[in-house]
Amino acid sequence: MSLNLNGIIAALPTPFGHDGEVDHDKLRSNVEKWNQTDLIGYLILGSTGEFPHLTTEEKLAVIETVRGATSYDKLLLVGTGELSTRQTIEMTRKAHDAGADGAVIITPFYYKKVLFDEHHEAHYQRIADNAPIPILVYMIPQFAGVSLMPETIAKLAEHPNIIGLKE
């Protein structure tokens, strides 16, 4: 699997109303405006998209709102990383079913003192083997507190369903 990632993909914020709920009208309006630009696509539910603060149902609703408002020629990448491999695979499948073209997956961070690169490599390999869409490794140490060694990233790059690194 492959995606043409040749261009600019904007990381979209998730707007919230004063009540603390996702504001789908504002999200839809923003996407409709961004559709008029030369962006090749959007990344939602990353750190800018506040993914740790949303329930699965809220995440799926955000995907559906953005996919419904996205111009047919734009890619939709979705942050699907969860704390476990099993949950990440499940969320990646759900994102695919909701219209995602690719998944951006954060490195697990909760047990960072006992998980090492070989564990992270196995995590990503299993996800890539089971994901219905291409995935990108999302290494964001300033939030997750986890960095992967270049050798691990090089091994992961050999997997045909791991198409890149967002760092």
PDB file of C-alpha atoms in Angstrom:
ATOM      1  CA  MET A   1       0.000   0.000   0.000  1.00  0.00           C
ATOM      2  CA  SER A   2       1.149   3.500  -0.646  1.00  0.00           C
ATOM      3  CA  LEU A   3      -0.058   7.072  -0.540  1.00  0.00           C
ATOM      4  CA  ASN A   4       1.266  10.054  -2.416  1.00  0.00           C
ATOM      5  CA  LEU A   5       2.612  12.191   0.416  1.00  0.00           C
ATOM      6  CA  ASN A   6       4.261  14.660  -1.939  1.00  0.00           C
ATOM      7  CA  GLY A   7       3.008  18.015  -0.657  1.00  0.00           C
ATOM      8  CA  ILE A   8       1.734  19.700   2.471  1.00  0.00           C
ATOM      9  CA  ILE A   9      -0.595  17.909   4.850  1.00  0.00           C
ATOM     10  CA  ALA A  10      -1.992  20.199   7.531  1.00  0.00           C
ATOM     11  CA  ALA A  11      -2.350  18.998  11.111  1.00  0.00           C
ATOM     12  CA  LEU A  12      -5.834  20.159  12.025  1.00  0.00           C
ATOM     13  CA  PRO A  13      -6.932  21.311  15.457  1.00  0.00           C
ATOM     14  CA  THR A  14     -10.146  19.963  16.911  1.00  0.00           C
ATOM     15  CA  PRO A  15     -12.378  22.903  17.859  1.00  0.00           C
ATOM     16  CA  PHE A  16     -14.339  22.746  21.083  1.00  0.00           C
ATOM     17  CA  GLY A  17     -17.333  24.779  22.196  1.00  0.00           C
ATOM     18  CA  HIS A  18     -17.669  26.537  25.527  1.00  0.00           C
ATOM     19  CA  ASP A  19     -19.395  23.417  26.832  1.00  0.00           C
ATOM     20  CA  GLY A  20     -16.237  21.344  26.232  1.00  0.00           C
ATOM     21  CA  GLU A  21     -17.810  19.336  23.400  1.00  0.00           C
ATOM     22  CA  VAL A  22     -16.322  19.027  19.914  1.00  0.00           C
ATOM     23  CA  ASP A  23     -17.757  21.777  17.714  1.00  0.00           C
ATOM     24  CA  HIS A  24     -18.504  19.856  14.530  1.00  0.00           C
ATOM     25  CA  ASP A  25     -19.972  22.896  12.766  1.00  0.00           C
ATOM     26  CA  LYS A  26     -16.734  24.853  13.228  1.00  0.00           C
ATOM     27  CA  LEU A  27     -14.676  21.814  12.242  1.00  0.00           C
ATOM     28  CA  ARG A  28     -16.714  21.367   9.053  1.00  0.00           C
ATOM     29  CA  SER A  29     -16.469  25.085   8.243  1.00  0.00           C
ATOM     30  CA  ASN A  30     -12.688  25.055   8.742  1.00  0.00           C
ATOM     31  CA  VAL A  31     -12.237  22.035   6.460  1.00  0.00           C
ATOM     32  CA  GLU A  32     -14.395  23.617   3.767  1.00  0.00           C
ATOM     33  CA  LYS A  33     -12.110  26.689   3.834  1.00  0.00           C
ATOM     34  CA  TRP A  34      -8.936  24.556   3.791  1.00  0.00           C
ATOM     35  CA  ASN A  35     -10.325  22.631   0.802  1.00  0.00           C
ATOM     36  CA  GLN A  36      -9.788  25.821  -1.208  1.00  0.00           C
ATOM     37  CA  THR A  37      -6.016  25.676  -0.655  1.00  0.00           C
ATOM     38  CA  ASP A  38      -3.223  23.680  -2.257  1.00  0.00           C
ATOM     39  CA  LEU A  39      -2.919  21.346   0.733  1.00  0.00           C
ATOM     40  CA  ILE A  40      -2.791  17.710  -0.369  1.00  0.00           C
ATOM     41  CA  GLY A  41      -4.561  16.562   2.753  1.00  0.00           C
ATOM     42  CA  TYR A  42      -5.219  16.717   6.436  1.00  0.00           C
ATOM     43  CA  LEU A  43      -4.002  14.987   9.567  1.00  0.00           C
ATOM     44  CA  ILE A  44      -6.607  14.792  12.289  1.00  0.00           C
ATOM     45  CA  LEU A  45      -6.515  13.424  15.820  1.00  0.00           C
ATOM     46  CA  GLY A  46      -2.814  14.054  16.282  1.00  0.00           C
ATOM     47  CA  SER A  47      -1.460  16.164  19.118  1.00  0.00           C
ATOM     48  CA  THR A  48      -2.971  19.313  17.571  1.00  0.00           C
ATOM     49  CA  GLY A  49      -6.240  17.406  17.315  1.00  0.00           C
ATOM     50  CA  GLU A  50      -6.299  16.717  21.072  1.00  0.00           C
ATOM     51  CA  PHE A  51      -6.634  12.941  20.612  1.00  0.00           C
ATOM     52  CA  PRO A  52      -5.863  11.991  24.239  1.00  0.00           C
ATOM     53  CA  HIS A  53      -8.888  13.955  25.418  1.00  0.00           C
ATOM     54  CA  LEU A  54     -11.470  12.303  23.177  1.00  0.00           C
ATOM     55  CA  THR A  55     -13.454   9.111  23.570  1.00  0.00           C
ATOM     56  CA  THR A  56     -13.518   6.555  20.771  1.00  0.00           C
ATOM     57  CA  GLU A  57     -17.003   7.743  19.814  1.00  0.00           C
ATOM     58  CA  GLU A  58     -15.843  11.364  19.685  1.00  0.00           C
ATOM     59  CA  LYS A  59     -12.840  10.389  17.561  1.00  0.00           C
ATOM     60  CA  LEU A  60     -15.049   8.529  15.101  1.00  0.00           C
ATOM     61  CA  ALA A  61     -17.413  11.511  14.920  1.00  0.00           C
ATOM     62  CA  VAL A  62     -14.452  13.816  14.160  1.00  0.00           C
ATOM     63  CA  ILE A  63     -13.318  11.474  11.368  1.00  0.00           C
ATOM     64  CA  GLU A  64     -16.823  11.374   9.902  1.00  0.00           C
ATOM     65  CA  THR A  65     -17.175  15.172  10.064  1.00  0.00           C
ATOM     66  CA  VAL A  66     -13.827  15.784   8.376  1.00  0.00           C
ATOM     67  CA  ARG A  67     -14.284  13.052   5.773  1.00  0.00           C
ATOM     68  CA  GLY A  68     -17.728  14.419   4.946  1.00  0.00           C
ATOM     69  CA  ALA A  69     -16.357  17.924   4.447  1.00  0.00           C
ATOM     70  CA  THR A  70     -13.094  16.946   2.747  1.00  0.00           C
ATOM     71  CA  SER A  71     -12.658  17.612  -0.939  1.00  0.00           C
ATOM     72  CA  TYR A  72     -12.410  14.370  -2.944  1.00  0.00           C
ATOM     73  CA  ASP A  73      -8.820  15.142  -3.947  1.00  0.00           C
ATOM     74  CA  LYS A  74      -7.475  15.530  -0.374  1.00  0.00           C
ATOM     75  CA  LEU A  75      -5.882  12.771   1.709  1.00  0.00           C
ATOM     76  CA  LEU A  76      -7.135  12.098   5.199  1.00  0.00           C
ATOM     77  CA  LEU A  77      -4.591  10.853   7.717  1.00  0.00           C
ATOM     78  CA  VAL A  78      -5.889   9.986  11.167  1.00  0.00           C
ATOM     79  CA  GLY A  79      -4.089   9.556  14.474  1.00  0.00           C
ATOM     80  CA  THR A  80      -5.169   6.094  15.626  1.00  0.00           C
ATOM     81  CA  GLY A  81      -2.590   5.343  18.313  1.00  0.00           C
ATOM     82  CA  GLU A  82      -3.882   3.969  21.584  1.00  0.00           C
ATOM     83  CA  LEU A  83      -2.044   2.600  24.616  1.00  0.00           C
ATOM     84  CA  SER A  84      -2.172  -1.015  23.472  1.00  0.00           C
ATOM     85  CA  THR A  85      -1.383  -2.733  20.199  1.00  0.00           C
ATOM     86  CA  ARG A  86      -4.796  -4.419  20.141  1.00  0.00           C
ATOM     87  CA  GLN A  87      -6.661  -1.143  20.704  1.00  0.00           C
ATOM     88  CA  THR A  88      -4.554   0.620  18.073  1.00  0.00           C
ATOM     89  CA  ILE A  89      -5.354  -2.048  15.487  1.00  0.00           C
ATOM     90  CA  GLU A  90      -9.045  -1.749  16.347  1.00  0.00           C
ATOM     91  CA  MET A  91      -8.991   2.064  16.132  1.00  0.00           C
ATOM     92  CA  THR A  92      -7.090   1.912  12.833  1.00  0.00           C
ATOM     93  CA  ARG A  93      -9.730  -0.404  11.371  1.00  0.00           C
ATOM     94  CA  LYS A  94     -12.512   1.884  12.596  1.00  0.00           C
ATOM     95  CA  ALA A  95     -10.749   4.912  11.106  1.00  0.00           C
ATOM     96  CA  HIS A  96     -10.453   3.077   7.789  1.00  0.00           C
ATOM     97  CA  ASP A  97     -14.154   2.230   7.878  1.00  0.00           C
ATOM     98  CA  ALA A  98     -14.909   5.917   8.541  1.00  0.00           C
ATOM     99  CA  GLY A  99     -12.882   7.009   5.508  1.00  0.00           C
ATOM    100  CA  ALA A 100      -9.253   7.428   6.571  1.00  0.00           C
ATOM    101  CA  ASP A 101      -6.626   6.995   3.861  1.00  0.00           C
ATOM    102  CA  GLY A 102      -3.785   6.399   6.303  1.00  0.00           C
ATOM    103  CA  ALA A 103      -3.051   6.155  10.015  1.00  0.00           C
ATOM    104  CA  VAL A 104      -0.489   8.044  12.072  1.00  0.00           C
ATOM    105  CA  ILE A 105       0.394   6.025  15.160  1.00  0.00           C
ATOM    106  CA  ILE A 106       2.067   7.383  18.270  1.00  0.00           C
ATOM    107  CA  THR A 107       4.629   5.234  20.062  1.00  0.00           C
ATOM    108  CA  PRO A 108       3.138   3.734  23.245  1.00  0.00           C
ATOM    109  CA  PHE A 109       4.183   5.838  26.192  1.00  0.00           C
ATOM    110  CA  TYR A 110       2.520   4.695  29.385  1.00  0.00           C
ATOM    111  CA  TYR A 111       5.086   2.034  30.316  1.00  0.00           C
ATOM    112  CA  LYS A 112       8.027   3.938  28.864  1.00  0.00           C
ATOM    113  CA  LYS A 113      10.474   2.785  31.553  1.00  0.00           C
ATOM    114  CA  VAL A 114       9.959  -0.904  30.742  1.00  0.00           C
ATOM    115  CA  LEU A 115       9.277  -0.816  26.992  1.00  0.00           C
ATOM    116  CA  PHE A 116      12.308  -0.733  24.729  1.00  0.00           C
ATOM    117  CA  ASP A 117      12.852  -0.417  20.996  1.00  0.00           C
ATOM    118  CA  GLU A 118      12.341  -4.136  20.402  1.00  0.00           C
ATOM    119  CA  HIS A 119       8.908  -3.852  22.044  1.00  0.00           C
ATOM    120  CA  HIS A 120       8.021  -0.776  20.005  1.00  0.00           C
ATOM    121  CA  GLU A 121       9.228  -2.465  16.836  1.00  0.00           C
ATOM    122  CA  ALA A 122       7.006  -5.474  17.542  1.00  0.00           C
ATOM    123  CA  HIS A 123       4.095  -3.108  18.257  1.00  0.00           C
ATOM    124  CA  TYR A 124       4.425  -1.319  14.929  1.00  0.00           C
ATOM    125  CA  GLN A 125       5.075  -4.516  12.964  1.00  0.00           C
ATOM    126  CA  ARG A 126       1.906  -6.127  14.328  1.00  0.00           C
ATOM    127  CA  ILE A 127      -0.156  -3.030  13.574  1.00  0.00           C
ATOM    128  CA  ALA A 128       1.268  -2.786  10.059  1.00  0.00           C
ATOM    129  CA  ASP A 129       0.497  -6.468   9.471  1.00  0.00           C
ATOM    130  CA  ASN A 130      -3.127  -5.942  10.493  1.00  0.00           C
ATOM    131  CA  ALA A 131      -3.931  -2.421   9.313  1.00  0.00           C
ATOM    132  CA  PRO A 132      -6.196  -2.063   6.279  1.00  0.00           C
ATOM    133  CA  ILE A 133      -4.529   1.272   5.455  1.00  0.00           C
ATOM    134  CA  PRO A 134      -0.907   2.451   5.320  1.00  0.00           C
ATOM    135  CA  ILE A 135       0.605   3.693   8.564  1.00  0.00           C
ATOM    136  CA  LEU A 136       3.146   6.272   9.606  1.00  0.00           C
ATOM    137  CA  VAL A 137       5.167   6.052  12.801  1.00  0.00           C
ATOM    138  CA  TYR A 138       4.428   9.122  14.938  1.00  0.00           C
ATOM    139  CA  MET A 139       7.387   9.929  17.139  1.00  0.00           C
ATOM    140  CA  ILE A 140       6.644  12.919  19.337  1.00  0.00           C
ATOM    141  CA  PRO A 141       8.983  12.696  22.334  1.00  0.00           C
ATOM    142  CA  GLN A 142       8.007  16.089  23.742  1.00  0.00           C
ATOM    143  CA  PHE A 143       4.582  14.618  24.565  1.00  0.00           C
ATOM    144  CA  ALA A 144       5.093  10.855  24.652  1.00  0.00           C
ATOM    145  CA  GLY A 145       8.530  10.914  26.252  1.00  0.00           C
ATOM    146  CA  VAL A 146       9.655   8.112  23.944  1.00  0.00           C
ATOM    147  CA  SER A 147      12.212   8.220  21.135  1.00  0.00           C
ATOM    148  CA  LEU A 148      13.040   5.397  18.776  1.00  0.00           C
ATOM    149  CA  MET A 149      16.596   4.645  17.727  1.00  0.00           C
ATOM    150  CA  PRO A 150      17.436   5.257  14.051  1.00  0.00           C
ATOM    151  CA  GLU A 151      18.126   1.523  13.646  1.00  0.00           C
ATOM    152  CA  THR A 152      14.589   0.716  14.792  1.00  0.00           C
ATOM    153  CA  ILE A 153      13.090   3.239  12.414  1.00  0.00           C
ATOM    154  CA  ALA A 154      15.171   1.769   9.572  1.00  0.00           C
ATOM    155  CA  LYS A 155      13.848  -1.734  10.362  1.00  0.00           C
ATOM    156  CA  LEU A 156      10.286  -0.454  10.453  1.00  0.00           C
ATOM    157  CA  ALA A 157      10.783   1.304   7.105  1.00  0.00           C
ATOM    158  CA  GLU A 158      11.279  -2.111   5.508  1.00  0.00           C
ATOM    159  CA  HIS A 159       7.653  -3.057   6.188  1.00  0.00           C
ATOM    160  CA  PRO A 160       5.566  -2.416   3.045  1.00  0.00           C
ATOM    161  CA  ASN A 161       2.653  -0.991   5.061  1.00  0.00           C
ATOM    162  CA  ILE A 162       4.772   1.474   7.059  1.00  0.00           C
ATOM    163  CA  ILE A 163       5.123   4.367   4.652  1.00  0.00           C
ATOM    164  CA  GLY A 164       6.754   7.078   6.709  1.00  0.00           C
ATOM    165  CA  LEU A 165       7.666   8.811   9.926  1.00  0.00           C
ATOM    166  CA  LYS A 166       6.039  11.890  11.408  1.00  0.00           C
ATOM    167  CA  GLU A 167       8.504  13.431  13.795  1.00  0.00           C
TER     168      GLU A 167
END
